[in-house]
mmCIF file of C-alpha atoms in Angstrom:
data_model
loop_
_atom_site.group_PDB
_atom_site.id
_atom_site.type_symbol
_atom_site.label_atom_id
_atom_site.label_comp_id
_atom_site.label_asym_id
_atom_site.label_seq_id
_atom_site.Cartn_x
_atom_site.Cartn_y
_atom_site.Cartn_z
ATOM 1 C CA LEU A 1 9.322 -52.020 40.282
ATOM 2 C CA CYS A 2 10.126 -51.940 36.615
ATOM 3 C CA CYS A 3 9.467 -48.773 34.611
ATOM 4 C CA CYS A 4 5.925 -49.886 33.708
ATOM 5 C CA GLU A 5 4.822 -51.047 37.156
ATOM 6 C CA TYR A 6 3.319 -49.039 39.975
ATOM 7 C CA VAL A 7 1.553 -49.415 43.305
ATOM 8 C CA ASP A 8 -2.074 -48.363 42.869
ATOM 9 C CA ARG A 9 -4.278 -46.496 45.315
ATOM 10 C CA ARG A 10 -5.320 -49.753 46.971
ATOM 11 C CA GLY A 11 -1.696 -50.632 47.716
ATOM 12 C CA GLU A 12 -1.505 -53.412 45.108
ATOM 13 C CA ARG A 13 1.155 -53.830 42.438
ATOM 14 C CA ASN A 14 -0.185 -53.102 38.973
ATOM 15 C CA HIS A 15 1.054 -52.718 35.387
ATOM 16 C CA LEU A 16 0.417 -50.094 32.720
ATOM 17 C CA ALA A 17 -0.651 -52.769 30.274
ATOM 18 C CA ALA A 18 -3.506 -53.702 32.634
ATOM 19 C CA CYS A 19 -5.023 -50.217 32.636
ATOM 20 C CA CYS A 20 -8.274 -51.514 31.110
ATOM 21 C CA CYS A 21 -8.611 -54.422 33.514
ATOM 22 C CA ASP A 22 -10.630 -54.492 36.723
ATOM 23 C CA CYS A 23 -13.008 -51.687 35.733
ATOM 24 C CA GLU A 24 -16.198 -52.679 37.528
ATOM 25 C CA ASP A 25 -17.156 -49.082 38.306
ATOM 26 C CA LEU A 26 -16.593 -47.966 34.713
ATOM 27 C CA ASP A 27 -18.466 -50.970 33.316
ATOM 28 C CA GLU A 28 -21.379 -50.313 35.632
ATOM 29 C CA GLY A 29 -21.373 -46.627 34.706
ATOM 30 C CA CYS A 30 -21.439 -47.389 30.966
ATOM 31 C CA GLU A 31 -24.202 -49.935 31.430
ATOM 32 C CA ARG A 32 -26.344 -47.514 33.408
ATOM 33 C CA TRP A 33 -25.695 -44.771 30.841
ATOM 34 C CA LEU A 34 -26.816 -47.040 27.972
ATOM 35 C CA THR A 35 -29.925 -48.069 29.882
ATOM 36 C CA CYS A 36 -30.680 -44.457 30.911
ATOM 37 C CA LYS A 37 -30.282 -45.192 34.621
ATOM 38 C CA SER A 38 -28.771 -42.862 37.188
ATOM 39 C CA LEU A 39 -25.415 -43.660 38.747
ATOM 40 C CA PRO A 40 -25.343 -44.764 42.386
ATOM 41 C CA PRO A 41 -23.981 -42.241 44.918
ATOM 42 C CA GLY A 42 -20.193 -41.983 44.785
ATOM 43 C CA ALA A 43 -19.834 -43.968 41.536
ATOM 44 C CA LEU A 44 -18.625 -41.013 39.470
ATOM 45 C CA GLU A 45 -16.005 -40.111 42.100
ATOM 46 C CA ARG A 46 -14.728 -43.705 42.145
ATOM 47 C CA ILE A 47 -14.461 -43.735 38.336
ATOM 48 C CA VAL A 48 -12.536 -40.456 38.323
ATOM 49 C CA ASP A 49 -10.193 -41.706 41.063
ATOM 50 C CA THR A 50 -9.530 -44.936 39.173
ATOM 51 C CA VAL A 51 -8.806 -43.152 35.889
ATOM 52 C CA ALA A 52 -6.573 -40.585 37.618
ATOM 53 C CA ASP A 53 -4.639 -43.359 39.357
ATOM 54 C CA ARG A 54 -3.995 -45.232 36.085
ATOM 55 C CA VAL A 55 -2.877 -42.282 33.938
ATOM 56 C CA ARG A 56 0.882 -42.766 34.306
ATOM 57 C CA ILE A 57 4.050 -42.619 32.260
ATOM 58 C CA PRO A 58 6.930 -45.152 32.488
ATOM 59 C CA TRP A 59 9.846 -44.075 34.668
ATOM 60 C CA PHE A 60 12.994 -45.591 36.129
ATOM 61 C CA ALA A 61 11.738 -46.607 39.586
ATOM 62 C CA GLY A 62 8.175 -47.233 38.477
ATOM 63 C CA ALA A 63 5.430 -45.539 36.482
ATOM 64 C CA VAL A 64 4.857 -41.937 37.557
ATOM 65 C CA LYS A 65 1.335 -40.656 38.062
ATOM 66 C CA VAL A 66 0.306 -37.770 35.804
ATOM 67 C CA ASN A 67 -1.823 -35.027 37.293
ATOM 68 C CA LEU A 68 -4.871 -34.782 35.024
ATOM 69 C CA SER A 69 -5.234 -31.044 35.616
ATOM 70 C CA LEU A 70 -1.957 -30.516 33.712
ATOM 71 C CA VAL A 71 -3.248 -32.065 30.498
ATOM 72 C CA PRO A 72 -6.111 -29.741 29.293
ATOM 73 C CA PRO A 73 -3.957 -26.590 28.840
ATOM 74 C CA LEU A 74 -1.252 -28.529 26.984
ATOM 75 C CA VAL A 75 -3.772 -29.967 24.537
ATOM 76 C CA LEU A 76 -6.594 -27.455 24.234
ATOM 77 C CA LEU A 77 -4.727 -24.141 24.144
ATOM 78 C CA PRO A 78 -2.793 -24.705 20.877
ATOM 79 C CA VAL A 79 -5.832 -26.299 19.238
ATOM 80 C CA LEU A 80 -8.182 -23.466 20.178
ATOM 81 C CA LEU A 81 -5.747 -20.746 19.126
ATOM 82 C CA HIS A 82 -5.118 -22.381 15.755
ATOM 83 C CA VAL A 83 -8.867 -22.768 15.185
ATOM 84 C CA ALA A 84 -9.407 -19.130 16.203
ATOM 85 C CA ALA A 85 -6.866 -18.062 13.572
ATOM 86 C CA LEU A 86 -8.969 -19.570 10.765
ATOM 87 C CA HIS A 87 -11.593 -16.815 10.787
ATOM 88 C CA PHE A 88 -12.386 -13.591 12.584
ATOM 89 C CA LEU A 89 -15.724 -14.890 13.926
ATOM 90 C CA LEU A 90 -14.132 -18.096 15.222
ATOM 91 C CA GLY A 91 -11.513 -16.007 16.994
ATOM 92 C CA LEU A 92 -14.199 -13.815 18.535
ATOM 93 C CA VAL A 93 -16.155 -16.808 19.857
ATOM 94 C CA ILE A 94 -13.141 -18.686 21.223
ATOM 95 C CA LEU A 95 -11.422 -15.692 22.801
ATOM 96 C CA THR A 96 -14.711 -14.713 24.445
ATOM 97 C CA SER A 97 -15.478 -18.194 25.771
ATOM 98 C CA LEU A 98 -11.978 -18.967 27.108
ATOM 99 C CA PRO A 99 -12.121 -16.523 30.062
ATOM 100 C CA VAL A 100 -15.644 -17.730 30.862
ATOM 101 C CA VAL A 101 -14.503 -21.367 30.994
ATOM 102 C CA VAL A 102 -11.468 -20.503 33.138
ATOM 103 C CA LEU A 103 -13.617 -18.492 35.578
ATOM 104 C CA TRP A 104 -16.143 -21.322 35.742
ATOM 105 C CA TYR A 105 -13.420 -23.849 36.551
ATOM 106 C CA TYR A 106 -12.003 -21.503 39.201
ATOM 107 C CA TYR A 107 -15.444 -21.186 40.784
ATOM 108 C CA LEU A 108 -15.855 -24.974 40.716
ATOM 109 C CA THR A 109 -12.532 -25.719 42.398
ATOM 110 C CA HIS A 110 -12.951 -22.845 44.855
ATOM 111 C CA ARG A 111 -16.354 -24.133 45.875
ATOM 112 C CA ARG A 112 -15.006 -27.648 46.405
ATOM 113 C CA LYS A 113 -11.952 -26.284 48.239
ATOM 114 C CA GLU A 114 -9.616 -28.248 45.958
ATOM 115 C CA ARG A 115 -6.019 -27.556 44.960
ATOM 116 C CA THR A 116 -5.319 -27.860 41.261
ATOM 117 C CA LEU A 117 -2.341 -27.416 38.948
ATOM 118 C CA PHE A 118 -4.601 -26.346 36.075
ATOM 119 C CA PHE A 119 -4.015 -22.597 36.452
ATOM 120 C CA LEU A 120 -0.267 -22.921 36.997
ATOM 121 C CA SER A 121 -0.037 -25.231 33.987
ATOM 122 C CA LEU A 122 -2.155 -22.852 31.897
ATOM 123 C CA GLY A 123 -0.002 -19.875 32.850
ATOM 124 C CA LEU A 124 3.368 -21.518 32.235
ATOM 125 C CA PHE A 125 2.302 -23.198 28.996
ATOM 126 C CA SER A 126 0.754 -19.953 27.745
ATOM 127 C CA LEU A 127 4.064 -18.182 28.328
ATOM 128 C CA GLY A 128 6.018 -20.905 26.552
ATOM 129 C CA TYR A 129 3.623 -21.155 23.623
ATOM 130 C CA MET A 130 3.369 -17.385 23.118
ATOM 131 C CA TYR A 131 7.171 -17.156 23.106
ATOM 132 C CA TYR A 132 7.319 -20.008 20.578
ATOM 133 C CA VAL A 133 4.811 -18.303 18.257
ATOM 134 C CA PHE A 134 6.759 -15.057 18.570
ATOM 135 C CA LEU A 135 10.004 -16.750 17.504
ATOM 136 C CA GLN A 136 8.395 -18.822 14.749
ATOM 137 C CA GLU A 137 5.936 -16.367 13.214
ATOM 138 C CA VAL A 138 6.977 -12.823 14.132
ATOM 139 C CA VAL A 139 10.791 -12.765 14.256
ATOM 140 C CA PRO A 140 11.303 -14.293 10.746
ATOM 141 C CA ARG A 141 9.476 -11.323 9.192
ATOM 142 C CA GLY A 142 12.601 -9.255 9.830
ATOM 143 C CA HIS A 143 10.996 -6.316 11.613
ATOM 144 C CA VAL A 144 12.172 -7.321 15.101
ATOM 145 C CA GLU A 145 15.778 -6.587 16.014
ATOM 146 C CA TYR A 146 18.083 -8.989 17.801
ATOM 147 C CA SER A 147 18.355 -6.684 20.831
ATOM 148 C CA GLN A 148 14.562 -6.642 21.162
ATOM 149 C CA VAL A 149 14.427 -10.442 21.190
ATOM 150 C CA VAL A 150 17.128 -10.490 23.878
ATOM 151 C CA THR A 151 15.214 -7.925 25.952
ATOM 152 C CA LEU A 152 11.991 -9.933 25.703
ATOM 153 C CA THR A 153 13.835 -13.138 26.635
ATOM 154 C CA CYS A 154 15.485 -11.492 29.650
ATOM 155 C CA GLY A 155 12.117 -10.239 30.859
ATOM 156 C CA LEU A 156 10.676 -13.730 30.557
ATOM 157 C CA VAL A 157 13.609 -15.255 32.464
ATOM 158 C CA LEU A 158 13.364 -12.668 35.245
ATOM 159 C CA MET A 159 9.629 -13.268 35.544
ATOM 160 C CA LEU A 160 10.144 -17.045 35.831
ATOM 161 C CA ALA A 161 12.880 -16.523 38.428
ATOM 162 C CA ALA A 162 10.584 -14.333 40.537
ATOM 163 C CA LEU A 163 7.782 -16.870 40.097
ATOM 164 C CA SER A 164 10.075 -19.674 41.252
ATOM 165 C CA TYR A 165 10.939 -17.713 44.383
ATOM 166 C CA ALA A 166 7.254 -16.943 44.991
ATOM 167 C CA LYS A 167 6.560 -20.683 44.933
ATOM 168 C CA LYS A 168 8.764 -21.202 47.991
ATOM 169 C CA ASP A 169 7.716 -21.052 51.635
ATOM 170 C CA PRO A 170 5.222 -18.174 52.033
ATOM 171 C CA GLY A 171 5.855 -18.100 55.801
ATOM 172 C CA TYR A 172 4.261 -21.259 57.171
ATOM 173 C CA LEU A 173 4.022 -21.420 60.926
ATOM 174 C CA PRO A 174 5.666 -24.556 62.365
ATOM 175 C CA ILE A 175 3.254 -27.317 63.257
ATOM 176 C CA PRO A 176 3.761 -28.727 66.762
ATOM 177 C CA ALA A 177 5.605 -32.040 66.622
ATOM 178 C CA ASN A 178 2.924 -33.930 68.536
ATOM 179 C CA ASP A 179 0.296 -32.822 66.030
ATOM 180 C CA LEU A 180 2.140 -33.542 62.766
ATOM 181 C CA LYS A 181 0.578 -36.967 62.351
ATOM 182 C CA SER A 182 -2.957 -35.811 63.100
ATOM 183 C CA SER A 183 -2.496 -32.863 60.742
ATOM 184 C CA HIS A 184 -1.477 -35.077 57.825
ATOM 185 C CA GLN A 185 -4.413 -37.372 58.502
ATOM 186 C CA GLY A 186 -6.733 -34.388 58.470
ATOM 187 C CA LEU A 187 -5.350 -33.290 55.102
ATOM 188 C CA SER A 188 -5.804 -36.708 53.529
ATOM 189 C CA ASN A 189 -9.400 -36.863 54.682
ATOM 190 C CA LYS A 190 -10.061 -33.365 53.252
ATOM 191 C CA SER A 191 -11.185 -32.231 56.680
ATOM 192 C CA ILE A 192 -9.845 -28.728 56.282
ATOM 193 C CA ARG A 193 -13.281 -27.170 56.189
ATOM 194 C CA GLY A 194 -12.908 -24.453 58.766
ATOM 195 C CA SER A 195 -12.306 -24.377 62.478
ATOM 196 C CA SER A 196 -13.832 -23.719 65.821
ATOM 197 C CA ASN A 197 -14.404 -20.581 67.745
ATOM 198 C CA GLY A 198 -12.889 -21.874 70.949
ATOM 199 C CA LEU A 199 -14.692 -19.752 73.511
ATOM 200 C CA HIS A 200 -15.589 -22.723 75.682
ATOM 201 C CA GLY A 201 -12.083 -24.138 76.058
ATOM 202 C CA ILE A 202 -9.356 -25.611 73.894
ATOM 203 C CA THR A 203 -8.539 -29.277 73.513
ATOM 204 C CA VAL A 204 -5.935 -30.947 71.339
ATOM 205 C CA SER A 205 -8.539 -33.413 70.109
ATOM 206 C CA GLY A 206 -10.305 -30.574 68.328
ATOM 207 C CA GLY A 207 -13.465 -30.737 70.406
ATOM 208 C CA ALA A 208 -13.930 -26.995 70.533
ATOM 209 C CA SER A 209 -17.165 -25.800 69.026
ATOM 210 C CA GLY A 210 -17.697 -22.835 66.755
ATOM 211 C CA ARG A 211 -17.987 -21.913 63.117
ATOM 212 C CA ALA A 212 -15.769 -21.501 60.060
ATOM 213 C CA VAL A 213 -15.221 -18.216 58.318
ATOM 214 C CA ASN A 214 -14.609 -18.731 54.577
ATOM 215 C CA GLY A 215 -12.885 -22.012 55.394
ATOM 216 C CA GLU A 216 -10.283 -20.337 57.622
ATOM 217 C CA ALA A 217 -9.471 -21.518 61.088
ATOM 218 C CA LYS A 218 -10.905 -18.776 63.283
ATOM 219 C CA GLY A 219 -10.185 -19.157 66.979
ATOM 220 C CA TYR A 220 -10.484 -17.039 70.058
ATOM 221 C CA SER A 221 -8.207 -14.041 70.457
ATOM 222 C CA ARG A 222 -5.921 -13.607 73.391
ATOM 223 C CA MET A 223 -3.162 -11.237 74.408
ATOM 224 C CA SER A 224 0.462 -12.286 74.534
ATOM 225 C CA ALA A 225 2.720 -11.021 77.300
ATOM 226 C CA GLU A 226 5.457 -10.413 74.743
ATOM 227 C CA GLU A 227 3.330 -8.407 72.315
ATOM 228 C CA PRO A 228 2.466 -4.695 72.607
ATOM 229 C CA GLU A 229 -0.905 -3.841 74.035
ATOM 230 C CA GLY A 230 -3.679 -4.051 71.465
ATOM 231 C CA VAL A 231 -2.012 -6.710 69.300
ATOM 232 C CA LYS A 232 -4.056 -9.881 69.349
ATOM 233 C CA LYS A 233 -3.097 -13.464 68.743
ATOM 234 C CA ASP A 234 -5.508 -16.168 67.644
ATOM 235 C CA TRP A 235 -5.662 -19.853 68.415
ATOM 236 C CA CYS A 236 -5.898 -22.130 65.386
ATOM 237 C CA THR A 237 -7.741 -25.314 66.231
ATOM 238 C CA LYS A 238 -6.540 -27.011 63.036
ATOM 239 C CA CYS A 239 -2.803 -26.428 63.479
ATOM 240 C CA GLN A 240 -3.058 -26.381 67.302
ATOM 241 C CA LEU A 241 -0.953 -23.242 67.732
ATOM 242 C CA VAL A 242 -1.253 -19.577 68.597
ATOM 243 C CA ARG A 243 -1.107 -17.426 65.490
ATOM 244 C CA PRO A 244 0.725 -14.096 65.524
ATOM 245 C CA ALA A 245 -1.091 -10.969 64.467
ATOM 246 C CA ARG A 246 -2.211 -10.926 60.800
ATOM 247 C CA ALA A 247 -1.507 -14.652 60.359
ATOM 248 C CA GLY A 248 -4.243 -16.826 58.874
ATOM 249 C CA HIS A 249 -5.121 -20.429 58.127
ATOM 250 C CA CYS A 250 -5.306 -21.449 54.461
ATOM 251 C CA ARG A 251 -8.046 -23.981 53.892
ATOM 252 C CA LEU A 252 -6.383 -25.301 50.714
ATOM 253 C CA CYS A 253 -2.823 -25.706 52.022
ATOM 254 C CA GLY A 254 -3.965 -26.741 55.494
ATOM 255 C CA ARG A 255 -1.334 -24.529 57.159
ATOM 256 C CA CYS A 256 -1.191 -21.234 59.002
ATOM 257 C CA VAL A 257 0.776 -18.521 57.176
ATOM 258 C CA ARG A 258 2.343 -15.375 58.591
ATOM 259 C CA ARG A 259 0.646 -12.241 57.239
ATOM 260 C CA LEU A 260 -1.526 -14.312 54.934
ATOM 261 C CA ASP A 261 -2.718 -12.312 51.932
ATOM 262 C CA HIS A 262 -4.508 -14.954 49.869
ATOM 263 C CA HIS A 263 -4.107 -18.345 48.211
ATOM 264 C CA CYS A 264 -3.174 -17.722 44.584
ATOM 265 C CA VAL A 265 -4.324 -20.400 42.151
ATOM 266 C CA TRP A 266 -1.900 -19.130 39.490
ATOM 267 C CA ILE A 267 1.109 -20.182 41.572
ATOM 268 C CA ASN A 268 -0.767 -22.941 43.458
ATOM 269 C CA SER A 269 0.507 -21.568 46.755
ATOM 270 C CA CYS A 270 -0.256 -19.036 49.441
ATOM 271 C CA VAL A 271 0.973 -15.461 49.307
ATOM 272 C CA GLY A 272 2.309 -14.503 52.704
ATOM 273 C CA GLU A 273 5.056 -12.702 54.550
ATOM 274 C CA GLN A 274 7.985 -14.515 52.932
ATOM 275 C CA ASN A 275 6.927 -14.481 49.260
ATOM 276 C CA HIS A 276 4.660 -11.435 48.870
ATOM 277 C CA GLN A 277 7.485 -9.322 47.467
ATOM 278 C CA ALA A 278 8.418 -12.026 44.942
ATOM 279 C CA PHE A 279 4.742 -12.322 43.951
ATOM 280 C CA ILE A 280 4.527 -8.592 43.200
ATOM 281 C CA LEU A 281 7.833 -8.757 41.356
ATOM 282 C CA ALA A 282 6.637 -11.674 39.204
ATOM 283 C CA LEU A 283 3.421 -9.804 38.325
ATOM 284 C CA SER A 284 5.385 -6.674 37.433
ATOM 285 C CA PHE A 285 7.853 -8.535 35.207
ATOM 286 C CA PHE A 286 4.952 -10.320 33.519
ATOM 287 C CA MET A 287 3.147 -7.065 32.778
ATOM 288 C CA LEU A 288 6.240 -5.398 31.325
ATOM 289 C CA THR A 289 7.234 -8.431 29.256
ATOM 290 C CA SER A 290 3.723 -9.064 27.982
ATOM 291 C CA VAL A 291 3.085 -5.447 26.956
ATOM 292 C CA TYR A 292 6.487 -5.332 25.252
ATOM 293 C CA GLY A 293 5.825 -8.558 23.336
ATOM 294 C CA ILE A 294 2.354 -7.374 22.279
ATOM 295 C CA THR A 295 3.826 -4.096 21.034
ATOM 296 C CA LEU A 296 6.544 -5.829 18.986
ATOM 297 C CA THR A 297 4.036 -8.228 17.423
ATOM 298 C CA LEU A 298 1.541 -5.510 16.488
ATOM 299 C CA HIS A 299 4.328 -3.383 14.989
ATOM 300 C CA THR A 300 5.134 -6.383 12.772
ATOM 301 C CA VAL A 301 1.612 -7.470 11.804
ATOM 302 C CA CYS A 302 0.131 -3.954 11.432
ATOM 303 C CA ARG A 303 2.975 -1.747 10.312
ATOM 304 C CA ASP A 304 1.078 1.489 9.663
ATOM 305 C CA ARG A 305 -0.814 1.789 12.954
ATOM 306 C CA THR A 306 -0.045 2.393 16.605
ATOM 307 C CA PRO A 307 -0.285 -0.695 18.841
ATOM 308 C CA PHE A 308 -3.481 0.436 20.560
ATOM 309 C CA VAL A 309 -5.278 1.183 17.289
ATOM 310 C CA ALA A 310 -3.916 -2.005 15.665
ATOM 311 C CA LEU A 311 -5.299 -4.094 18.507
ATOM 312 C CA PHE A 312 -8.838 -3.103 17.509
ATOM 313 C CA TYR A 313 -8.412 -2.365 13.803
ATOM 314 C CA CYS A 314 -5.938 -4.305 11.708
ATOM 315 C CA PRO A 315 -7.412 -5.030 8.244
ATOM 316 C CA GLY A 316 -4.540 -7.215 7.047
ATOM 317 C CA ALA A 317 -4.412 -9.440 10.128
ATOM 318 C CA TYR A 318 -6.293 -12.313 8.457
ATOM 319 C CA SER A 319 -4.694 -11.982 5.025
ATOM 320 C CA ASP A 320 -2.484 -15.008 5.695
ATOM 321 C CA TYR A 321 -2.504 -17.713 8.364
ATOM 322 C CA SER A 322 0.764 -16.612 9.983
ATOM 323 C CA SER A 323 -0.508 -13.091 10.585
ATOM 324 C CA ALA A 324 -3.858 -14.419 11.772
ATOM 325 C CA LEU A 325 -2.195 -16.727 14.318
ATOM 326 C CA SER A 326 0.049 -13.916 15.568
ATOM 327 C CA PHE A 327 -2.898 -11.522 15.865
ATOM 328 C CA THR A 328 -4.968 -14.149 17.703
ATOM 329 C CA CYS A 329 -2.132 -14.773 20.158
ATOM 330 C CA VAL A 330 -1.848 -11.008 20.692
ATOM 331 C CA TRP A 331 -5.481 -10.823 21.694
ATOM 332 C CA TYR A 332 -5.099 -13.836 23.980
ATOM 333 C CA CYS A 333 -2.104 -12.144 25.630
ATOM 334 C CA ALA A 334 -4.068 -8.900 25.923
ATOM 335 C CA ILE A 335 -6.928 -10.652 27.748
ATOM 336 C CA VAL A 336 -4.545 -12.392 30.156
ATOM 337 C CA THR A 337 -2.556 -9.182 30.674
ATOM 338 C CA ALA A 338 -5.725 -7.246 31.489
ATOM 339 C CA GLY A 339 -6.662 -9.809 34.141
ATOM 340 C CA MET A 340 -3.188 -9.875 35.670
ATOM 341 C CA GLY A 341 -3.026 -6.079 35.509
ATOM 342 C CA TYR A 342 -6.210 -5.851 37.574
ATOM 343 C CA ILE A 343 -4.693 -8.195 40.178
ATOM 344 C CA LEU A 344 -1.503 -6.123 40.271
ATOM 345 C CA VAL A 345 -3.419 -2.851 40.716
ATOM 346 C CA ILE A 346 -5.420 -4.310 43.633
ATOM 347 C CA GLN A 347 -2.218 -5.607 45.218
ATOM 348 C CA LEU A 348 -0.463 -2.235 44.906
ATOM 349 C CA LEU A 349 -3.452 -0.423 46.398
ATOM 350 C CA ASN A 350 -3.621 -2.890 49.294
ATOM 351 C CA ILE A 351 0.087 -2.392 49.979
ATOM 352 C CA SER A 352 -0.400 1.384 49.937
ATOM 353 C CA TYR A 353 -3.045 1.048 52.660
ATOM 354 C CA ASN A 354 -1.236 -1.830 54.449
ATOM 355 C CA VAL A 355 -4.127 -4.247 54.197
ATOM 356 C CA THR A 356 -4.176 -7.850 52.979
ATOM 357 C CA GLU A 357 -6.824 -9.532 50.848
ATOM 358 C CA ARG A 358 -7.795 -11.696 53.817
ATOM 359 C CA GLU A 359 -8.206 -8.679 56.090
ATOM 360 C CA ALA A 360 -10.236 -6.868 53.439
ATOM 361 C CA ARG A 361 -12.540 -9.856 53.036
ATOM 362 C CA LEU A 362 -13.066 -10.158 56.793
ATOM 363 C CA ALA A 363 -13.642 -6.404 57.064
ATOM 364 C CA LEU A 364 -16.348 -6.594 54.400
ATOM 365 C CA ARG A 365 -17.984 -9.494 56.196
ATOM 366 C CA ASP A 366 -17.951 -7.712 59.556
ATOM 367 C CA ASN A 367 -18.708 -4.289 58.000
ATOM 368 C CA THR A 368 -15.673 -2.743 59.702
ATOM 369 C CA GLY A 369 -13.785 -1.361 56.679
ATOM 370 C CA ARG A 370 -14.107 1.698 54.453
ATOM 371 C CA ARG A 371 -14.513 1.339 50.694
ATOM 372 C CA LEU A 372 -12.084 3.618 48.887
ATOM 373 C CA LEU A 373 -11.404 4.406 45.221
ATOM 374 C CA GLY A 374 -14.739 3.063 44.071
ATOM 375 C CA GLY A 375 -14.462 -0.102 46.133
ATOM 376 C CA LEU A 376 -11.080 -1.173 44.713
ATOM 377 C CA VAL A 377 -9.536 -1.145 48.192
ATOM 378 C CA ILE A 378 -10.917 -1.770 51.664
ATOM 379 C CA ASP A 379 -9.161 0.279 54.349
ATOM 380 C CA THR A 380 -9.445 -1.384 57.756
ATOM 381 C CA GLY A 381 -7.479 1.433 59.393
ATOM 382 C CA GLN A 382 -5.846 -1.010 61.784
ATOM 383 C CA TYR A 383 -2.363 -1.079 60.246
ATOM 384 C CA ASN A 384 -2.467 1.961 57.962
ATOM 385 C CA ARG A 385 0.418 4.291 58.890
ATOM 386 C CA GLY A 386 0.627 6.376 55.741
ATOM 387 C CA PHE A 387 1.787 5.702 52.198
ATOM 388 C CA LEU A 388 5.548 5.814 52.801
ATOM 389 C CA CYS A 389 5.458 3.875 56.065
ATOM 390 C CA ASN A 390 3.181 1.229 54.514
ATOM 391 C CA TRP A 391 5.560 0.684 51.609
ATOM 392 C CA GLY A 392 8.533 0.690 53.950
ATOM 393 C CA HIS A 393 6.836 -2.030 55.978
ATOM 394 C CA PHE A 394 6.137 -4.075 52.860
ATOM 395 C CA LEU A 395 9.699 -3.775 51.542
ATOM 396 C CA SER A 396 11.020 -4.973 54.897
ATOM 397 C CA LEU A 397 8.902 -8.137 54.963
ATOM 398 C CA GLY A 398 10.980 -11.238 55.621
ATOM 399 C CA SER A 399 14.166 -9.235 56.152
ATOM 400 C CA SER A 400 14.326 -9.703 59.922
ATOM 401 C CA PRO A 401 14.799 -13.194 61.404
ATOM 402 C CA LEU A 402 11.624 -14.796 62.646
ATOM 403 C CA GLN A 403 11.358 -14.903 66.395
ATOM 404 C CA HIS A 404 9.064 -17.420 67.985
ATOM 405 C CA SER A 405 7.735 -16.872 71.467
ATOM 406 C CA ALA A 406 6.735 -19.677 73.763
ATOM 407 C CA GLU A 407 3.106 -19.161 72.761
ATOM 408 C CA ASP A 408 3.786 -19.512 69.026
ATOM 409 C CA ILE A 409 4.362 -23.266 69.345
ATOM 410 C CA VAL A 410 2.045 -25.260 71.614
#
């Protein structure tokens, strides 16, 4: 393939120059829209798939497909922030609507059980763009010292390093070799919709009957001869293996994860036994770096006020466009920091009570947990051994080599 050629989703060789050719579905959709007719079932999905398959950039061994979920943050975020800097009311409307749109898109993808790079792209591009505005608009004013810029940069680098480590293997359980092919086929057909409650027998063909719990593979529990009494193991009918205690099946990744906490859309990966510490570390570095950057910017834009007061009352913020853009970016950072701070607080409370997000959700469903601290944490009581022991257990996650019994791999 030359740099402008690619193999399309139908397995045929195609060219970037022919992106507007062979568009029967799009032509039919436009015609029905002009004549005020409804689209046939599945037409919109076929149009979206065709457009997504043809959005590519030239590359050495053939045109590379561009994930459409990466594009909106790269285009819309700078435009919206620059528009918000034009006037106070525009900033109020845009900064209020942005979280609503992001939450709506999260609800949409969560309901469809889809993986998306939108949130990871939004997070990384927000970091890069905020750092760019800081260097271009705040530092030249001369109120920020060189050592402060170095400190902010080091915090950003450490946060990205922790995020990179959190993106690695969260602790996936190995899929049996004889089921690898069937597992990949199930992923491609988007059949990860739950699992069976195998009380009437287990078959490799997946014929067990039952129900899905929040899209997680929930199987029957059985005792292992190698585990202490009272520790249960579950059978996952999707991965065809016996899960150790506290492991869970992620409906988005299609894999079972040791000590599954949750699937985080901001890193587009699960948070489990192997990367939970890195996830907490990345959140902590982000909070420290973000608060430090907000403080430096407010000290520059509003010189005569404390950062907290300046965040809500800064009369000279819109006196010139540079100050207005910096102040708008500060408020955007403050909104994101508040959201991430809430996530970090919940995570720290869960660690203190040795409970995962998955276990808390299941405890709420089964009404087996206690609401503590105004409902911020759900204590299941199953693994809680006290504050110090819980944190000692968390800090030791992933430190010991994984040992697989004969029942772990079927």
